[in-house]
Coordinates of N, CA, C and O and ligand atoms in Angstrom, one line a residue:
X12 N 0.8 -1.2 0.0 CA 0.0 0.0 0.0 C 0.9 1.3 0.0 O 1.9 1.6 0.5
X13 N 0.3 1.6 -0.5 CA 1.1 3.6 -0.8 C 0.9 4.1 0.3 O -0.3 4.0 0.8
X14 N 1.8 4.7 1.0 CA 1.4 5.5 2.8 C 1.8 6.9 2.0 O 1.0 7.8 2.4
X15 N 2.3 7.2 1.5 CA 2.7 8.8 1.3 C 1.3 9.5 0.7 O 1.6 10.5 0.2
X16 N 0.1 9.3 0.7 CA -1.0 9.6 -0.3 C -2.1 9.9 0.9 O -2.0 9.5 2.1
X17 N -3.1 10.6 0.5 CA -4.0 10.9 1.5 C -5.1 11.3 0.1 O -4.8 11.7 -1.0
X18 N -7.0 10.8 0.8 CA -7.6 11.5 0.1 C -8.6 12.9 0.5 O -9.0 13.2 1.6
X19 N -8.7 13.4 -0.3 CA -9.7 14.8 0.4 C -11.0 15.0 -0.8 O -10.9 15.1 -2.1
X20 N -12.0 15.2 0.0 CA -13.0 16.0 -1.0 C -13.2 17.5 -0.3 O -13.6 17.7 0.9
X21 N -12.9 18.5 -1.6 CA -14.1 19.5 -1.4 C -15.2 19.4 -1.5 O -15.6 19.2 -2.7
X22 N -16.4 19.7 -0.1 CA -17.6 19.2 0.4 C -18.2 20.2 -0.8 O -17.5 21.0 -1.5
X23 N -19.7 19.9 -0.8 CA -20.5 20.7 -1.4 C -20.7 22.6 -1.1 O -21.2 23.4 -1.8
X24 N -20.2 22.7 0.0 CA -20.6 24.0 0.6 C -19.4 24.6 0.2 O -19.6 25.6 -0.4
X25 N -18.4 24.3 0.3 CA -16.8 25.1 -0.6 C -17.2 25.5 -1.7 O -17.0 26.7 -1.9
X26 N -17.9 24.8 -2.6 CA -17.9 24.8 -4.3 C -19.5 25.9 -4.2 O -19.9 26.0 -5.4
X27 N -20.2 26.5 -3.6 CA -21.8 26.6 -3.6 C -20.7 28.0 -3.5 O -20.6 28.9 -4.4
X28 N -19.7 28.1 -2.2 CA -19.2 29.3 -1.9 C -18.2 29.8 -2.6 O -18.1 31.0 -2.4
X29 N -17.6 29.4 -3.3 CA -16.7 29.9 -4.3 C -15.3 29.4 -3.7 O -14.3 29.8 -4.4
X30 N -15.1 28.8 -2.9 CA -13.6 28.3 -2.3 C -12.8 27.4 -2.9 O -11.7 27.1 -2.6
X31 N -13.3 27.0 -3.6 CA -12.7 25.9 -4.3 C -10.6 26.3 -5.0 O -9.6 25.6 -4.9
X32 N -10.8 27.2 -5.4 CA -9.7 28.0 -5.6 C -8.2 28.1 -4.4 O -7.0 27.8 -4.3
X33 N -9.1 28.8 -3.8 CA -8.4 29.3 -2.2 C -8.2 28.4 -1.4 O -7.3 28.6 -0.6
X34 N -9.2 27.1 -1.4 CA -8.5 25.6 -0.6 C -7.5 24.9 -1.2 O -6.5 24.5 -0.7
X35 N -7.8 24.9 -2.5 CA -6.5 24.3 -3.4 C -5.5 25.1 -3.6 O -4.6 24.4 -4.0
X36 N -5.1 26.4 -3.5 CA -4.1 27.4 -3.1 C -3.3 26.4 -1.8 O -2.4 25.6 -2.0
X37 N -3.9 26.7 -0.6 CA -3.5 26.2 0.4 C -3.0 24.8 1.1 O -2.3 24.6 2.0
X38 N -3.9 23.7 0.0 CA -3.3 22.3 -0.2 C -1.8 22.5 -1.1 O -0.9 21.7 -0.8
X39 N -1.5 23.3 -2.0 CA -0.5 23.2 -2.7 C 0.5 24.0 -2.0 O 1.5 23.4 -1.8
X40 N 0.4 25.2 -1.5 CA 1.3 25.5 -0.7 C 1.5 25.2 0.6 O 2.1 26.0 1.3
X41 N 0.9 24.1 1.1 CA 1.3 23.5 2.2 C 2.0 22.3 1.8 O 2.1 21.3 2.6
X42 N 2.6 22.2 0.7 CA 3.7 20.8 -0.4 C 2.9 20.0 -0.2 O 3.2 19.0 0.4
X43 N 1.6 20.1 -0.7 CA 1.2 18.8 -1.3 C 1.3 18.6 -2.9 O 1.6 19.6 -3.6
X44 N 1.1 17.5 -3.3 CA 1.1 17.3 -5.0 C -0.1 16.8 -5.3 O -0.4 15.8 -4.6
X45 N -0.8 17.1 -6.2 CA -2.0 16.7 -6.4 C -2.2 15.5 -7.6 O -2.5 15.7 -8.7
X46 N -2.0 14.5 -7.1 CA -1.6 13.8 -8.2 C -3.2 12.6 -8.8 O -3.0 11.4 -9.2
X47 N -4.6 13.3 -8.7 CA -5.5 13.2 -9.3 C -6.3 13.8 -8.6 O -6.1 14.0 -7.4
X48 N -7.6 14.4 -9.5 CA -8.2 15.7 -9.5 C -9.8 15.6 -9.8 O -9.8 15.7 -11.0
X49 N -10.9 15.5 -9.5 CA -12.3 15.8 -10.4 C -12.9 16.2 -10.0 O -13.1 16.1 -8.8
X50 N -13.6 17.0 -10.8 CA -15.4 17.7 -10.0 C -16.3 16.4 -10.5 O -16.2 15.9 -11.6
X51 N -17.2 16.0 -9.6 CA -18.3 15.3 -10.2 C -19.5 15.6 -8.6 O -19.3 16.2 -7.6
X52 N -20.6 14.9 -8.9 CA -21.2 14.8 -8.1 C -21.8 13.3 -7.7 O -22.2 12.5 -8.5
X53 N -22.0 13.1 -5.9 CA -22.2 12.1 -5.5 C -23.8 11.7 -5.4 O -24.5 12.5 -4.8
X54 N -24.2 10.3 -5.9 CA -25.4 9.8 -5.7 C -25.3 9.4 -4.6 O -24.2 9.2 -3.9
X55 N -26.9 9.2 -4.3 CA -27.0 9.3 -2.6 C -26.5 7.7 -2.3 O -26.2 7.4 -1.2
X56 N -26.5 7.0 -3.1 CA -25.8 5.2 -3.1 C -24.2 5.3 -2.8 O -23.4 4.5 -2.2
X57 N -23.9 6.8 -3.7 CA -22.5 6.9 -3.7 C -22.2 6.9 -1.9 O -21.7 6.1 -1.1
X58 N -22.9 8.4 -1.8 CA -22.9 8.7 -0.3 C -23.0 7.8 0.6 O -22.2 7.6 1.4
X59 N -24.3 6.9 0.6 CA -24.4 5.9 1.9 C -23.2 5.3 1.5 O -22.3 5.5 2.4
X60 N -22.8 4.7 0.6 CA -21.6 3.5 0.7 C -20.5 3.9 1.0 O -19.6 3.1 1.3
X61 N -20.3 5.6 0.7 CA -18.6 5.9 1.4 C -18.8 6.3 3.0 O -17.9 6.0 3.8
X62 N -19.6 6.7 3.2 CA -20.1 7.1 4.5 C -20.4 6.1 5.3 O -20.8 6.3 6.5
X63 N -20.5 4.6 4.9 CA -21.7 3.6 5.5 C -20.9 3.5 7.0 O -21.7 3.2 7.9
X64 N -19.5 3.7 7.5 CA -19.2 3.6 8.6 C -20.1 4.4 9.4 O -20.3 4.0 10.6
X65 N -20.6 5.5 9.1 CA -21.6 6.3 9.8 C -23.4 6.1 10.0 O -24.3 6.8 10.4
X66 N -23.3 5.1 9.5 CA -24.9 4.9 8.8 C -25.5 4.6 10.2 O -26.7 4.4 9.9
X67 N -25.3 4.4 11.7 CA -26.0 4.3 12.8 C -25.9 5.4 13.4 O -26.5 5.5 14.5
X68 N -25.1 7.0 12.8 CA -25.3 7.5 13.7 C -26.5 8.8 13.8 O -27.5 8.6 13.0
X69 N -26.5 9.6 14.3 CA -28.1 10.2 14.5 C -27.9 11.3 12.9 O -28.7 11.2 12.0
X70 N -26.7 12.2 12.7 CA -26.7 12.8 11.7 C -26.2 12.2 10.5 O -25.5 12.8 9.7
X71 N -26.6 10.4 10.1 CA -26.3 10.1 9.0 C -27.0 10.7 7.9 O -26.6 11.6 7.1
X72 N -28.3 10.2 8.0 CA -29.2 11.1 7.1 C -29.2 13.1 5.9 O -29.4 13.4 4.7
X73 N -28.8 13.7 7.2 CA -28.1 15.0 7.0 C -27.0 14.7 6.1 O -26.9 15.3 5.0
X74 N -26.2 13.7 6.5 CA -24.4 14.2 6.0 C -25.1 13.4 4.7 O -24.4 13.7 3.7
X75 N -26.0 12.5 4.2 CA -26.0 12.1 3.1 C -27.1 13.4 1.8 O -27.0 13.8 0.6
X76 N -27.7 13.7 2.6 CA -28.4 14.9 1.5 C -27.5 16.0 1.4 O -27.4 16.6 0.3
X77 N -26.6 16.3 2.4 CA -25.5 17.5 2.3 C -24.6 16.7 1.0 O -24.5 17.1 -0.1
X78 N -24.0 15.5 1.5 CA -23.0 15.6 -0.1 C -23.2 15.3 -1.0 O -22.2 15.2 -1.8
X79 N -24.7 15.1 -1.6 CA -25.2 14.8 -2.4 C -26.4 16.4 -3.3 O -27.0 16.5 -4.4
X80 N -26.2 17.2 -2.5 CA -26.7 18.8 -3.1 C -26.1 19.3 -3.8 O -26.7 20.2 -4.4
X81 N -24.7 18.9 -4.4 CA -24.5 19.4 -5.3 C -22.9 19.1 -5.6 O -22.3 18.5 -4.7
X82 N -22.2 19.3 -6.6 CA -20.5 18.7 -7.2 C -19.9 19.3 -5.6 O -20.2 20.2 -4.9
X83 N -18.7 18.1 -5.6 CA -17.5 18.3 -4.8 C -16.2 18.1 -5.9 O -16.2 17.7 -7.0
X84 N -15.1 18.4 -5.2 CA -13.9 18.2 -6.1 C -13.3 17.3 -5.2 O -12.9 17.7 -4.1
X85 N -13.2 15.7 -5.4 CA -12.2 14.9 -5.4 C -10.9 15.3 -5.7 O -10.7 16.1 -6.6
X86 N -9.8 14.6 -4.6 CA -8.7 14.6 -5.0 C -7.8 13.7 -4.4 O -8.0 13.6 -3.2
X87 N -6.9 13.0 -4.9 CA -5.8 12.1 -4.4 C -4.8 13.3 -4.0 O -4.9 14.3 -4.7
X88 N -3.9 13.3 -3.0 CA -2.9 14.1 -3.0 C -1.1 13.2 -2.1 O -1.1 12.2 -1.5
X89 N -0.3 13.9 -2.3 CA 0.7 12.6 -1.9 C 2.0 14.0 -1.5 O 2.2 15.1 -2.0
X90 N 2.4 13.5 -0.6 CA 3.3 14.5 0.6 C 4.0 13.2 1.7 O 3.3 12.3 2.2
X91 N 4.9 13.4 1.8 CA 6.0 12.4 2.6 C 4.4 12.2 4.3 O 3.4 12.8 4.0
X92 N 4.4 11.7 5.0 CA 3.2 11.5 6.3 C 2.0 12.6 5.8 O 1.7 13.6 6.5
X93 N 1.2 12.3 4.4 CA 0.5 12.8 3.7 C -1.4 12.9 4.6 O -2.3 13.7 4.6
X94 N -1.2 11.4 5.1 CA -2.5 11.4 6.1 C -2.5 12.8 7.1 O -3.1 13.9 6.9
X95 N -1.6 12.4 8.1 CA -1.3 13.2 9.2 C -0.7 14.6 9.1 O -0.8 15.5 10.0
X96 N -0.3 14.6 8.2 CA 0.0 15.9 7.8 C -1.2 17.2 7.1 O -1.2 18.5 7.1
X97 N -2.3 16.1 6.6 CA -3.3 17.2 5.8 C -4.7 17.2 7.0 O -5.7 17.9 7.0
X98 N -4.5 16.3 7.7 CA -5.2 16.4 9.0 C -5.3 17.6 10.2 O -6.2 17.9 11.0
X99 N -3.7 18.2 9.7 CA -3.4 18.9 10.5 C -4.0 20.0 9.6 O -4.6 20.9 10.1
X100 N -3.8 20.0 8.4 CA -3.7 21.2 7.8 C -5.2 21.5 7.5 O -5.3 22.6 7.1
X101 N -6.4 20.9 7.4 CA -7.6 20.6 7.6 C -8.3 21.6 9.0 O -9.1 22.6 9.1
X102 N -7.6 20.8 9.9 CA -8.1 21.2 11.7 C -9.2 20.1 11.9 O -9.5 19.2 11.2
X103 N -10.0 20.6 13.4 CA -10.6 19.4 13.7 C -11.7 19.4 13.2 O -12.0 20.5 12.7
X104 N -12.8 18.3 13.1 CA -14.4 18.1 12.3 C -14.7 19.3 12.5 O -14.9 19.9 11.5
X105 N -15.1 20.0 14.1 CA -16.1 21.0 14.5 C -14.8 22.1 14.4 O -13.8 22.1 15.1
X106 N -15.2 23.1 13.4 CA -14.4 24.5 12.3 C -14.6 25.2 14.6 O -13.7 25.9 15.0
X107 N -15.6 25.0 15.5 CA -14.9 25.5 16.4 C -14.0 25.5 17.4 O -13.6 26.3 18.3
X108 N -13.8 23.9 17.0 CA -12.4 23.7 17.7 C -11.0 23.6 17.1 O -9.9 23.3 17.6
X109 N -11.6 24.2 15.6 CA -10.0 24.0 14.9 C -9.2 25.0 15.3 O -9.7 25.9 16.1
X110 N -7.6 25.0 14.8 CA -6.8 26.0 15.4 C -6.9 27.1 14.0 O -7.3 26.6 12.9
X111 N -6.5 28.5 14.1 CA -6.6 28.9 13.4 C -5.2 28.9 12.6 O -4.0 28.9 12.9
X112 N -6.1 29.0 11.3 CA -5.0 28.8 9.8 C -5.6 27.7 9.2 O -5.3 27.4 8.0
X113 N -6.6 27.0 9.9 CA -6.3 25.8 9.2 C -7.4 25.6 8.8 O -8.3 26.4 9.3
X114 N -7.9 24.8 8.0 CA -8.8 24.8 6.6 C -10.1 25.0 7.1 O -10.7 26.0 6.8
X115 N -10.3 24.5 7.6 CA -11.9 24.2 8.3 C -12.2 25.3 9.2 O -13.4 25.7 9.5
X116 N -10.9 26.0 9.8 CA -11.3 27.5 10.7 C -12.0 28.5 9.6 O -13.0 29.2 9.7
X117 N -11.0 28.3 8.6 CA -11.0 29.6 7.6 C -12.6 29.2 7.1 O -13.5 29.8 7.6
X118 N -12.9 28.0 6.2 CA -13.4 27.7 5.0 C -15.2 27.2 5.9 O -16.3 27.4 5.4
X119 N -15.0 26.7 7.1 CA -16.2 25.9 7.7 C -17.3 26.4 8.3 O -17.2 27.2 9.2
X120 N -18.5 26.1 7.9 CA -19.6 26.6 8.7 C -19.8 26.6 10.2 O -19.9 27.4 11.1
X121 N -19.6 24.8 10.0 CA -20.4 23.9 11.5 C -19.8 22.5 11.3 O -19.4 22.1 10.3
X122 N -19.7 21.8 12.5 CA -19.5 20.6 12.2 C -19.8 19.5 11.5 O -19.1 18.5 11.4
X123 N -21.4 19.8 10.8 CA -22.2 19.1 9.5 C -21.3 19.9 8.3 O -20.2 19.3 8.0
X124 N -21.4 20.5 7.9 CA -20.8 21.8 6.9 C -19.3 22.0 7.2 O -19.0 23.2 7.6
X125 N -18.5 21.2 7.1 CA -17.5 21.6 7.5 C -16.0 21.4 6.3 O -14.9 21.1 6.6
X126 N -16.6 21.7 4.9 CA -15.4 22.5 3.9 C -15.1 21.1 2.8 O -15.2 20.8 1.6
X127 N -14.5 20.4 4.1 CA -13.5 19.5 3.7 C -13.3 18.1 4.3 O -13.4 18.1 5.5
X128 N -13.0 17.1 3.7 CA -12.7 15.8 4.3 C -11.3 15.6 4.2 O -10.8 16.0 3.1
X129 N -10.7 15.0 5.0 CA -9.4 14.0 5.0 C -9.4 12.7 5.8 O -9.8 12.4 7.0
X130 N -8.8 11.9 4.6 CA -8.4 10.3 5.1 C -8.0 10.6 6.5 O -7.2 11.4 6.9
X131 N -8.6 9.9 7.1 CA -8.1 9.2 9.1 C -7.1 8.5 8.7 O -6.1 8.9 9.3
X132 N -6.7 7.4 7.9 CA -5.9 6.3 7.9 C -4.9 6.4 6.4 O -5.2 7.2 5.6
X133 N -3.9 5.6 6.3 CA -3.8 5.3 5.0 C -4.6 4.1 4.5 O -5.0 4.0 3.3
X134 N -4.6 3.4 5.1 CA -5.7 2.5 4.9 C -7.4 3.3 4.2 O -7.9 3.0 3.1
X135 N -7.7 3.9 4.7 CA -8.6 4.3 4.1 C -8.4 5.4 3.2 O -9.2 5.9 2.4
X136 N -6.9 5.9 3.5 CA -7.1 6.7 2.3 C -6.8 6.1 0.9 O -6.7 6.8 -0.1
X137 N -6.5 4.5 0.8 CA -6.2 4.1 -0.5 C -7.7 4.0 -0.9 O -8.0 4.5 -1.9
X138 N -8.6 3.1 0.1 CA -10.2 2.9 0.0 C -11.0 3.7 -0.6 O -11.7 3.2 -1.5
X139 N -11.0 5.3 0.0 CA -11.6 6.2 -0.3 C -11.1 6.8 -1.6 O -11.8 7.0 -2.6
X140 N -10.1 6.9 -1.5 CA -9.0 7.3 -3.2 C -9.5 6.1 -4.3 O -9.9 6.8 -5.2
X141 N -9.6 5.2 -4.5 CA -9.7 3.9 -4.7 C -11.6 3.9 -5.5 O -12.1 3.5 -6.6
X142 N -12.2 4.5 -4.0 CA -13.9 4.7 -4.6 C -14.3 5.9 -5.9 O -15.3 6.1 -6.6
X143 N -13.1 6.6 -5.7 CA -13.4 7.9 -7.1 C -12.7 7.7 -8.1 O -13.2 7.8 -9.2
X144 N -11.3 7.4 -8.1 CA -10.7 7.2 -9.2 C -10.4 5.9 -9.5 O -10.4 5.1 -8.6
X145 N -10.1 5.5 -10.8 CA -9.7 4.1 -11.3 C -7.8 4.5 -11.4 O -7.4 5.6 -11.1
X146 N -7.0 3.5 -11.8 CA -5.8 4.0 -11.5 C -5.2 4.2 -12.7 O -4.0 4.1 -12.8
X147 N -6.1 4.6 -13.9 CA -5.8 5.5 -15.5 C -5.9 7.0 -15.0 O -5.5 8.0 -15.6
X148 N -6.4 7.2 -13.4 CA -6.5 8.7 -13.2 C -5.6 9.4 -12.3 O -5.8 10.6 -12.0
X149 N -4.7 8.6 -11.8 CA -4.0 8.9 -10.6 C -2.4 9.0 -11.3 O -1.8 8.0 -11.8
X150 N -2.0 10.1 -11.3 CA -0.5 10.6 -11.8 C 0.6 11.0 -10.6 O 1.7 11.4 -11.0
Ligands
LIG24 P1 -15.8 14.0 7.9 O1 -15.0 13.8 9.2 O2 -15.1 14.4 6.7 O3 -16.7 12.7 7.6 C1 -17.8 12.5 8.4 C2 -18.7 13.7 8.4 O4 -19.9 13.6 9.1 C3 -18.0 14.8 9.0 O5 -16.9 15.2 8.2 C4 -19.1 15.8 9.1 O6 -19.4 16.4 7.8 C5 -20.2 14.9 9.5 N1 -20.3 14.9 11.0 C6 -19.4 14.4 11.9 N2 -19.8 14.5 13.1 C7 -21.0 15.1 13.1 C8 -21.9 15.6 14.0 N3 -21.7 15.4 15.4 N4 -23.0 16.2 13.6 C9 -23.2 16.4 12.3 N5 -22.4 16.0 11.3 C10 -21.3 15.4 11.7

């Protein structure tokens, strides 16, 4: 398995708000490489099945009509401790406990609404990376 790689989507509320630009500014100059890229949008099948680890909890429902309102931008990205590193540079789920600078302080509503996703694991970030792209798309 590839450990240097992490995946991220910009959520639906980045792209409604115009951030899309100014988060990927900040993924790149924090040395990441972006080495696959797309806008598309997720069916709510997409959603339950990437999300299904969440599917018992009370705001499953929500988080499935939120990523499903409208295009996110997928992305693979790869940086030497690329998980833990974009984790940091993300901040925490709830934008009110993140530290400031960091993506989700700047970019985030609320803890539903909150900009941006990053792989927990490498393990799941091959999974999650893995669910969007085929590997004709990953450079
Ligand atoms: P993320 O960590 O990327 O993946 C799971 C998502 O579920 C999380 O971002 C939020 O968008 C959402 N989420 C997590 N915890 C809560 C919560 N307590 N209430 C509402 N939404 C949540």
């Amino acid at each position: 398995m590839v450990t240097n790689r992490t995946f991220t989507m910009l959520k639906p509320d980045s792209l409604e708000k115009g951030n899309t630009g100014a988060i990927l500014e900040k993924i790149n100059a924090s040395g990441f490489k972006i080495v696959a890229m797309k806008q598309t949008q997720m069916s709510r099948r997409d959603a339950e099945t990437f999300y299904a680890i969440h599917k018992d909890r009370p705001f499953f429902a929500d988080l499935v009509t939120y990523m499903t309102r409208g295009p996110i931008v997928a992305a693979i990205l790869e940086k030497e401790n690329a998980v833990e590193d974009f984790r940091t540079l993300i901040g925490a789920t709830n934008p009110e406990d993140a530290a400031e600078g960091t993506i989700r302080k700047m970019f985030a509503k609320s803890i539903s609404e909150n900009a941006v996703h990053g792989s927990d694991s490498d393990e799941n970030a091959f999974i999650e990376g893995s669910f969007h792209f085929s590997g004709r798309e990953i450079f």
